[in-house]
Every structure is written in structure tokens, then in C-alpha cells.
Short mmCIF file of C-alpha atoms in Angstrom, two decimals:
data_model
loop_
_atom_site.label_atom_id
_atom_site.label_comp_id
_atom_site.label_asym_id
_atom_site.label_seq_id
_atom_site.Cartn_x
_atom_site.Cartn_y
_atom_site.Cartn_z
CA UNK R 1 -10.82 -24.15 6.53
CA UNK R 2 -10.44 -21.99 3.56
CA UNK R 3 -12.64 -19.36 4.99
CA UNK R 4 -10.75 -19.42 8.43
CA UNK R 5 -7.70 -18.74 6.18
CA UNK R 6 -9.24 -16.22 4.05
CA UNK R 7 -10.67 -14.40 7.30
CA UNK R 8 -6.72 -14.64 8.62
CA UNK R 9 -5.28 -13.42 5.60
CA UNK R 10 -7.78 -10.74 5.39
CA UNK R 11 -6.57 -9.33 8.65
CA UNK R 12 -3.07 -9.03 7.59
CA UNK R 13 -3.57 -7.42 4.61
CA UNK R 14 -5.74 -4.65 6.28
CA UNK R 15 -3.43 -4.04 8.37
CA UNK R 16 0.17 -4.00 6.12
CA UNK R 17 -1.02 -2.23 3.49
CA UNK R 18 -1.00 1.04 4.93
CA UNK R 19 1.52 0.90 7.37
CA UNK R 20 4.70 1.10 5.99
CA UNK R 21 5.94 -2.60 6.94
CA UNK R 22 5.11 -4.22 3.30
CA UNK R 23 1.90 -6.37 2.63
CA UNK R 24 2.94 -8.32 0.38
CA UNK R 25 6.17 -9.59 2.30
CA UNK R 26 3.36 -10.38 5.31
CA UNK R 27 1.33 -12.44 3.12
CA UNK R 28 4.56 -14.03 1.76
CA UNK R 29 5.02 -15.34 5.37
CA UNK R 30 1.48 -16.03 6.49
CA UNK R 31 1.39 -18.25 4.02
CA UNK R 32 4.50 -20.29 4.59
CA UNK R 33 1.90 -21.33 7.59
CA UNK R 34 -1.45 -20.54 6.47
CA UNK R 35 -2.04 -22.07 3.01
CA UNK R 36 -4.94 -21.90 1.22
CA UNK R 37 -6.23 -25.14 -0.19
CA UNK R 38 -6.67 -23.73 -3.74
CA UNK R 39 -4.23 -23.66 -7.02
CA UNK R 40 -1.04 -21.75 -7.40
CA UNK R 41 -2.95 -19.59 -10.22
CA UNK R 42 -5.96 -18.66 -7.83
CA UNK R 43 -3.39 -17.84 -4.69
CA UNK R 44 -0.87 -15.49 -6.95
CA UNK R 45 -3.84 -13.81 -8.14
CA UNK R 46 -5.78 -13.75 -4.56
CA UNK R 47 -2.13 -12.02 -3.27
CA UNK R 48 -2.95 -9.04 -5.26
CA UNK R 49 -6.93 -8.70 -5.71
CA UNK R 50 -7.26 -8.70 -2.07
CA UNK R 51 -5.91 -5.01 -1.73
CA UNK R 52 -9.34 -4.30 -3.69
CA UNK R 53 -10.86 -4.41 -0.10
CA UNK R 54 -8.20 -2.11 1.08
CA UNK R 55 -8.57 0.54 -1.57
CA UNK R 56 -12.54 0.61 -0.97
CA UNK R 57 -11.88 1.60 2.69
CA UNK R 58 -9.84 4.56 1.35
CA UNK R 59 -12.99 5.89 -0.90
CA UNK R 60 -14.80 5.23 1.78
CA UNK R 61 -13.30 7.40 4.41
CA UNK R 62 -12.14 9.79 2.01
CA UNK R 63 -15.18 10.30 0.00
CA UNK R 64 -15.71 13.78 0.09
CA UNK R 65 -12.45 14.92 -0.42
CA UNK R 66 -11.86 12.47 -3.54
CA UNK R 67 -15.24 13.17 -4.71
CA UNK R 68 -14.60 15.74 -7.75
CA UNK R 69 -17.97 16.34 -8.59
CA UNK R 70 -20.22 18.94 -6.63
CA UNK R 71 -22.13 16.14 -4.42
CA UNK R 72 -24.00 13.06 -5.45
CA UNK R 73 -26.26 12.67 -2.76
CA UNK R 74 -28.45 15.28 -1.45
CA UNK R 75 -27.50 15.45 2.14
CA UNK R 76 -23.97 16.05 1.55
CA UNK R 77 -22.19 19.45 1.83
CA UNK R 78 -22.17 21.22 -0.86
CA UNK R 79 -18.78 21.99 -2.35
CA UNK R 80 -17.38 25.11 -3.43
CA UNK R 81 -15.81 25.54 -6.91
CA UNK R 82 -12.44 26.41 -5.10
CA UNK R 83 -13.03 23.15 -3.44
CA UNK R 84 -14.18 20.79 -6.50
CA UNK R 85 -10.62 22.71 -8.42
CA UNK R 86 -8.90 21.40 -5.31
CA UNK R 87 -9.95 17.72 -5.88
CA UNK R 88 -9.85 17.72 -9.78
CA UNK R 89 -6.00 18.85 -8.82
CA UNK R 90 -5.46 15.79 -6.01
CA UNK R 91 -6.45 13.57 -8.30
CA UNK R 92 -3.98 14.79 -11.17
CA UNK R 93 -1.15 14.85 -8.85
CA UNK R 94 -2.32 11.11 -7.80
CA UNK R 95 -2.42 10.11 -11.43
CA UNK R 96 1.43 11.65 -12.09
CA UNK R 97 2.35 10.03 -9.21
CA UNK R 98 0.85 6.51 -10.49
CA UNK R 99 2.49 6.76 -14.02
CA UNK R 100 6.26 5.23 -13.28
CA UNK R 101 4.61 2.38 -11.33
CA UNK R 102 2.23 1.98 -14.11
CA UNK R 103 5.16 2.09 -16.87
CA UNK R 104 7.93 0.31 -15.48
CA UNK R 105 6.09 -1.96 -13.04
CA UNK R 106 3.65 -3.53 -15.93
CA UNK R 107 6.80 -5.05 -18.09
CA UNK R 108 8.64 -6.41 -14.87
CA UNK R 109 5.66 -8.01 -12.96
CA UNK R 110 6.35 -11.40 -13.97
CA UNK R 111 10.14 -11.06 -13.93
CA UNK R 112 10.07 -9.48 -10.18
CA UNK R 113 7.72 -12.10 -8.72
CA UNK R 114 9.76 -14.89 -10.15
CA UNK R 115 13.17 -13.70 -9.21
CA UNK R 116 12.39 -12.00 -6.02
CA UNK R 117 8.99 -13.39 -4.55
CA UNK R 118 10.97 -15.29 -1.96
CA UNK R 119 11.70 -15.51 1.63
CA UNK R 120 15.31 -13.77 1.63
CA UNK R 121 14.97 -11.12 -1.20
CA UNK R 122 11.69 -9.73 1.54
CA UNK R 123 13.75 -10.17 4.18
CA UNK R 124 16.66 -7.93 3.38
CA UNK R 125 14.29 -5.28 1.63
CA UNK R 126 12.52 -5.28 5.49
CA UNK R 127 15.74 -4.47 6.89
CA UNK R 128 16.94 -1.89 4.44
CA UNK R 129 13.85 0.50 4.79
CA UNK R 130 13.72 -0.49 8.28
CA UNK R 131 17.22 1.60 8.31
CA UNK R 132 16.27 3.88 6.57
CA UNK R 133 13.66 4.90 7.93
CA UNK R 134 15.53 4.87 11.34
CA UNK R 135 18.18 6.94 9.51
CA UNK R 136 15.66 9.48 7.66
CA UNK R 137 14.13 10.13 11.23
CA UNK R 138 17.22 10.61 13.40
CA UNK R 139 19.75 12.37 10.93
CA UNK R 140 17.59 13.97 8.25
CA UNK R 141 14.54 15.58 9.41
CA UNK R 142 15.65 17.07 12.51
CA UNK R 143 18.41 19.04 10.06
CA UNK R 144 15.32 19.64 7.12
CA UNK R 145 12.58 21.53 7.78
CA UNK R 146 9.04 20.25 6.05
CA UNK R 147 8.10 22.51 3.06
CA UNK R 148 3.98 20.76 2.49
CA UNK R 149 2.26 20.62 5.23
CA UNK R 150 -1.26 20.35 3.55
CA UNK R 151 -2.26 17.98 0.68
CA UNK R 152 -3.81 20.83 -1.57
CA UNK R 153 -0.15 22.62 -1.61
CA UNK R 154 1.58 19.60 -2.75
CA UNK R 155 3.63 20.54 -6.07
CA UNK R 156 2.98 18.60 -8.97
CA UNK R 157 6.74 17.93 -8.66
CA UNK R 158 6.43 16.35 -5.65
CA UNK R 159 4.21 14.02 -6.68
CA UNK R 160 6.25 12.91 -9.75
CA UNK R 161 9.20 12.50 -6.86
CA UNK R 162 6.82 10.25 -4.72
CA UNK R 163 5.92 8.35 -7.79
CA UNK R 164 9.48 7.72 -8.28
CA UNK R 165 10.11 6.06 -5.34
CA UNK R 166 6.88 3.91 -5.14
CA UNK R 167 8.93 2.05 -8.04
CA UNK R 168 11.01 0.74 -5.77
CA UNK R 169 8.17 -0.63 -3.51
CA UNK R 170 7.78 -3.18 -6.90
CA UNK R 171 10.34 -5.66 -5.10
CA UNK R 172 8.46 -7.09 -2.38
CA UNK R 173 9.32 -6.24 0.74
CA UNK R 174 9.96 -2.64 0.44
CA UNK R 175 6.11 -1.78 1.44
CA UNK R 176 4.82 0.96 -0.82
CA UNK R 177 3.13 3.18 1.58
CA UNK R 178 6.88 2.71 2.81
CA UNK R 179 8.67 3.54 -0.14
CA UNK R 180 6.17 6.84 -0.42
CA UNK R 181 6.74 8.13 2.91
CA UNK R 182 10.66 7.24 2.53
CA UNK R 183 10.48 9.46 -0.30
CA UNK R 184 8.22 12.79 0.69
CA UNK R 185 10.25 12.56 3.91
CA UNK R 186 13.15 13.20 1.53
CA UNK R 187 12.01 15.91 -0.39
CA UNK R 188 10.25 17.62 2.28
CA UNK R 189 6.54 16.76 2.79
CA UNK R 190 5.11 16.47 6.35
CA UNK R 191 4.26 13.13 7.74
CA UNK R 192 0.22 13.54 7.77
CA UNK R 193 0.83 14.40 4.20
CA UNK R 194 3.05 12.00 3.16
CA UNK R 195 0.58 9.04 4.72
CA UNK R 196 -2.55 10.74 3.41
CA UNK R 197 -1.04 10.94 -0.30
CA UNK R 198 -0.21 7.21 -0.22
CA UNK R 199 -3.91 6.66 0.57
CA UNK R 200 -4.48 7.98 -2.28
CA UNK R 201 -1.77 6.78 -4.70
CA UNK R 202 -2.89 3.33 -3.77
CA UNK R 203 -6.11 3.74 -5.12
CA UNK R 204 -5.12 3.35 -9.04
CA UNK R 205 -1.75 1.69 -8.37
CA UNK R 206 -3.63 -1.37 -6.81
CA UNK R 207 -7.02 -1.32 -8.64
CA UNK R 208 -4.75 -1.35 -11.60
CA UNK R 209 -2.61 -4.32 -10.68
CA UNK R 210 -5.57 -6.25 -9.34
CA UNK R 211 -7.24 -5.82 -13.02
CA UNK R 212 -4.05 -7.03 -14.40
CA UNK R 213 -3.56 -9.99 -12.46
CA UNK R 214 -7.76 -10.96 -12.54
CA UNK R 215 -6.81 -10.33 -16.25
CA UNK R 216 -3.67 -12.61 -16.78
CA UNK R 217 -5.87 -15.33 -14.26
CA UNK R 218 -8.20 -15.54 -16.90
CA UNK R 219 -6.09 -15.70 -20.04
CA UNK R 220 -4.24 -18.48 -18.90
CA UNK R 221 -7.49 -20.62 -18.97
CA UNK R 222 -8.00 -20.08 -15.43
CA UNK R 223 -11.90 -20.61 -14.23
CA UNK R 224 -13.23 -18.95 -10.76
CA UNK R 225 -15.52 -21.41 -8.77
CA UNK R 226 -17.83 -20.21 -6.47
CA UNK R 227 -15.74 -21.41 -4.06
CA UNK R 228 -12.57 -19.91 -4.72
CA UNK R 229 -14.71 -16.51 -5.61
CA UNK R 230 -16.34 -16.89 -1.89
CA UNK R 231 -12.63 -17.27 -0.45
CA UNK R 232 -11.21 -14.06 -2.45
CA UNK R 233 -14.29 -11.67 -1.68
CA UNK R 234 -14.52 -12.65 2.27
CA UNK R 235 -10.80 -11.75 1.99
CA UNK R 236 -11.50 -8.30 0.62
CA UNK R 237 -14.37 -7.47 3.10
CA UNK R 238 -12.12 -8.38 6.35
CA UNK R 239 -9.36 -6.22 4.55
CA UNK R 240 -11.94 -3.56 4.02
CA UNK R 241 -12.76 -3.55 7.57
CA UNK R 242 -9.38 -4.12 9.11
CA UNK R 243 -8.09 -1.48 7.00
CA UNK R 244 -10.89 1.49 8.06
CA UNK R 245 -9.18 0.70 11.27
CA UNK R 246 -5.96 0.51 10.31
CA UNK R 247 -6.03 4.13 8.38
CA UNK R 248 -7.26 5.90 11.19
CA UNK R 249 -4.52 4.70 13.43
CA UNK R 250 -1.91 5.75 11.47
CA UNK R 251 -3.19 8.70 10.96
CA UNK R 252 -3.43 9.26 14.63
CA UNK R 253 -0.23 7.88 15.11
CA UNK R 254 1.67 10.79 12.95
CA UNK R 255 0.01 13.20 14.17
CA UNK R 256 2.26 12.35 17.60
CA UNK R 257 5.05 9.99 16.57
CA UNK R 258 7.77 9.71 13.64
CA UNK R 259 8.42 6.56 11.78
CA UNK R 260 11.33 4.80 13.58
CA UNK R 261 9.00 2.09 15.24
CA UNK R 262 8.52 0.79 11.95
CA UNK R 263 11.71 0.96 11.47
CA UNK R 264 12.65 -1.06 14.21
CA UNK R 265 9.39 -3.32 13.50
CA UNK R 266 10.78 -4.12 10.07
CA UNK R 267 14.59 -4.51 11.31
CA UNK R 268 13.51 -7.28 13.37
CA UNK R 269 11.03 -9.06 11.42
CA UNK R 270 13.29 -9.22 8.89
CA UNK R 271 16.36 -10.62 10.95
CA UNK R 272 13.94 -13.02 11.89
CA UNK R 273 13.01 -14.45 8.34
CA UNK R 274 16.84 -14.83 7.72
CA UNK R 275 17.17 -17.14 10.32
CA UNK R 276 13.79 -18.84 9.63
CA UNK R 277 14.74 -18.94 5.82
CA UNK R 278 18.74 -20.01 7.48
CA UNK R 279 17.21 -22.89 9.69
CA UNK R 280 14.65 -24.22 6.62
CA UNK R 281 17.79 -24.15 3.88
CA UNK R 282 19.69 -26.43 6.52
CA UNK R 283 16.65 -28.65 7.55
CA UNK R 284 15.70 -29.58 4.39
#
């Protein structure tokens, strides 16, 4: 059953993680229902490695551009060295961007999932950007005009900004592709840009706090069975999948449409875990 789970869990994750409605707080709720069979150790730490699946489908699709090197296989295009400046750039803006995640988020990991890994604290963070994104479609862009509208003209600036407010995506809930796109709406950054530099932010935000929590798993005398190791990479290949899908469609989807769906999407699944959570405290 732990593969049916896995396979379930999988989905979700491909999907959440790059829409702005928060992974982690649909994992959080998944698995108030679907539980796997396996340790409290192995789940925390399957929560997080699991975006390892996601993050490959965003080298995957965006090889070329994220490539900084001329080409590694012979049938590629070849780049220009306007083009391979351009990428050696992306990826310094990415890395500015990652750094206030990287130094406040490593001291409060344990702290945060302790204090606010729960049913109500994802709840209210659902509604919050769920208004605000509402609020940031409907009051503020129509009176702001968008200053980036391609990737390779995003100021170094900017970046730190967006890195700024992926800190706040560290309570779960919040979403960090939401707290991104909440945040280079702010400042100015198209939509297409804002989703396509989350892609990209993700990739050393989450490889980084998969190797941290694969790294605390194993100092706390944890072992991985072949089981458990079957469960967490079947996981990460339905994520991988889910998520190829799941990029393109957002990408699509801004191309045509602002954010307040989401909004609305998180506004309601969050009123809906406060009664859930409501109903459970009562019941018993």
C-alpha cells in the first residue's frame, strides 16, 4: 500500500510545488488521510527529498538555458559567448536570490516545523497569500506598470528582493513559488518572469534542504531500507513527471491569466482546513 501512497503523494507534490498554492501545506493534508506505513524520521525526511523529483524536471526542461557551458553533447546548438555570459549571469542572480533562504532558513528549520507544521498555522498562511494575491492583482498591478519583462534583464537587485520574500515561504503554507511571485509582482517583474525565476530559485533552495534533511536522517542513527528507499524514489519519479506537466501549464497559464484563481483556490482550501481542524479539536 506504501507504493499506492507514494504514487499519490507523488502526484501532489508535482503538482504544488510550482503553482503557487504551497506543497508542503498539501502534503500536510494528504497525509492526515494518506499515511505512509513507515517511521516519523523516514516521513519528515520523505516531505522534503521528494521535491528532488521536482527540481530534476526543471533541469530537464530548462537545460539549455541553465546549461553554462558551450554544449555537452554534440547535437545541441551551439551557444554564443553572449549567450553562455547570459547563463553564467542567471545563475548568479539565482544564487543571490537563494542566500537569505539559505541563511536564515538553516537555523530555524527545526524550530518552524515544530511550532508551525500544523493544520491551523497552513491554514491561515493559505488564506493570507490567497488575499494577497487577490489584492496584488486587482489594486496593484493595474496602477504599476511591469519594468522586466525578460529573465536576462532581471537586476541583480531584483533578485536579492525575490530572495527576500522566499523567506517567508519558510512557514508552511505560504508556497514558495507563491511567496516569489508575491514578491516580483511587487517590485515590478512580469508574470512569465516571475514564474520562470522561481523555477529556477528552486533548484538550490530545495536540493539544498533535501541534503540537509537526508543529512540530519542519517545523523540521528536513522537507516534507509530498501523498502523505504523504493517508497521515496517512486515518489520522486511521479513528482518528476507530474511536475514536467505541471510547469508547462503554468507557464501557459500566465501567458493569458493573472494569479487571482489561486488566490481564490487558496482562500477556500484554507477556510476549509479551519473547519476540518474546528470539527477534529471538538471530536476528539
Amino acid at each position: 500500500m506504501d507504493f499506492i501512497r507514494a504514487i499519490i503523494l507523488g502526484i501532489i507534490e508535482g503538482i504544488t510545488e510550482w503553482l503557487p498554492i504551497s506543497s508542503t501545506g498539501h502534503l500536510i493534508i494528504a497525509e492526515e488521510f494518506i499515511r505512509l506505513n513507515q517511521s516519523a524520521a523516514f516521513k519528515e525526511m520523505f516531505d522534503v527529498v521528494i521535491q528532488l523529483g521536482a527540481i530534476l524536471s526543471v533541469v530537464v526542461l530548462y537545460f539549455h538555458k541553465l546549461n553554462p557551458f558551450n554544449k555537452l553533447n554534440p547535437k545541441d546548438k551551439q551557444k554564443t559567448p553572449r549567450e553562455i555570459q547570459l547563463t553564467w549571469r542567471l545563475w548568479l542572480k539565482v544564487l543571490i536570490a537563494a542566500l537569505p533562504a539559505a541563511i536564515i532558513g538553516l537555523p530555524l528549520n527545526d524550530w518552524l516545523d515544530a511550532h508551525f507544521y500544523h493544520f491551523v498555522p497552513v491554514a491561515f498562511m493559505l488564506i493570507i497569500y490567497g488575499i494577497a494575491f487577490i489584492v496584488i492583482e486587482r489594486q496593484w498591478v493595474p496602477h504599476h506598470e511591469f519594468s522586466v519583462f525578460n529573465i536576462d534583464r532581471l537586476p541583480y537587485r531584483f533578485a536579492l528582493y525575490i530572495g527576500l520574500f522566499q523567506v517567508l515561504s519558510l512557514l508552511p503554507g505560504t508556497s514558495r513559488s507563491g511567496a516569489t511571485i508575491v514578491g516580483a509582482l511587487l517590485i515590478g517583474v512580469s508574470r512569465e518572469v516571475a514564474a520562470e525565476f522561481t523555477f529556477f530559485l528552486g533548484i538550490p533552495v530545495m536540493f539544498g534542504a533535501s541534503l540537509v534533511k537526508i543529512f540530519h536522517f542519517f545523523k540521528n542513527g536513522n537507516s534507509l531500507n530498501l523498502e523505504q528507499f523504493s517508497v521515496l524514489l517512486l515518489a520522486c519519479l511521479v513528482a518528476f513527471g507530474v511536475s514536467m506537466l505541471a510547469i508547462k501549464f503554468l507557464m501557459n497559464y500566465v501567458k493569458k491569466h493573472d494569479f487571482t484563481f489561486f488566490g481564490k483556490y487558496r482562500i477556500v482550501l484554507g477556510a476549509v482546513l479551519l473547519v476540518y481542524a474546528a470539527v477534529k479539536a471538538i471530536v476528539g
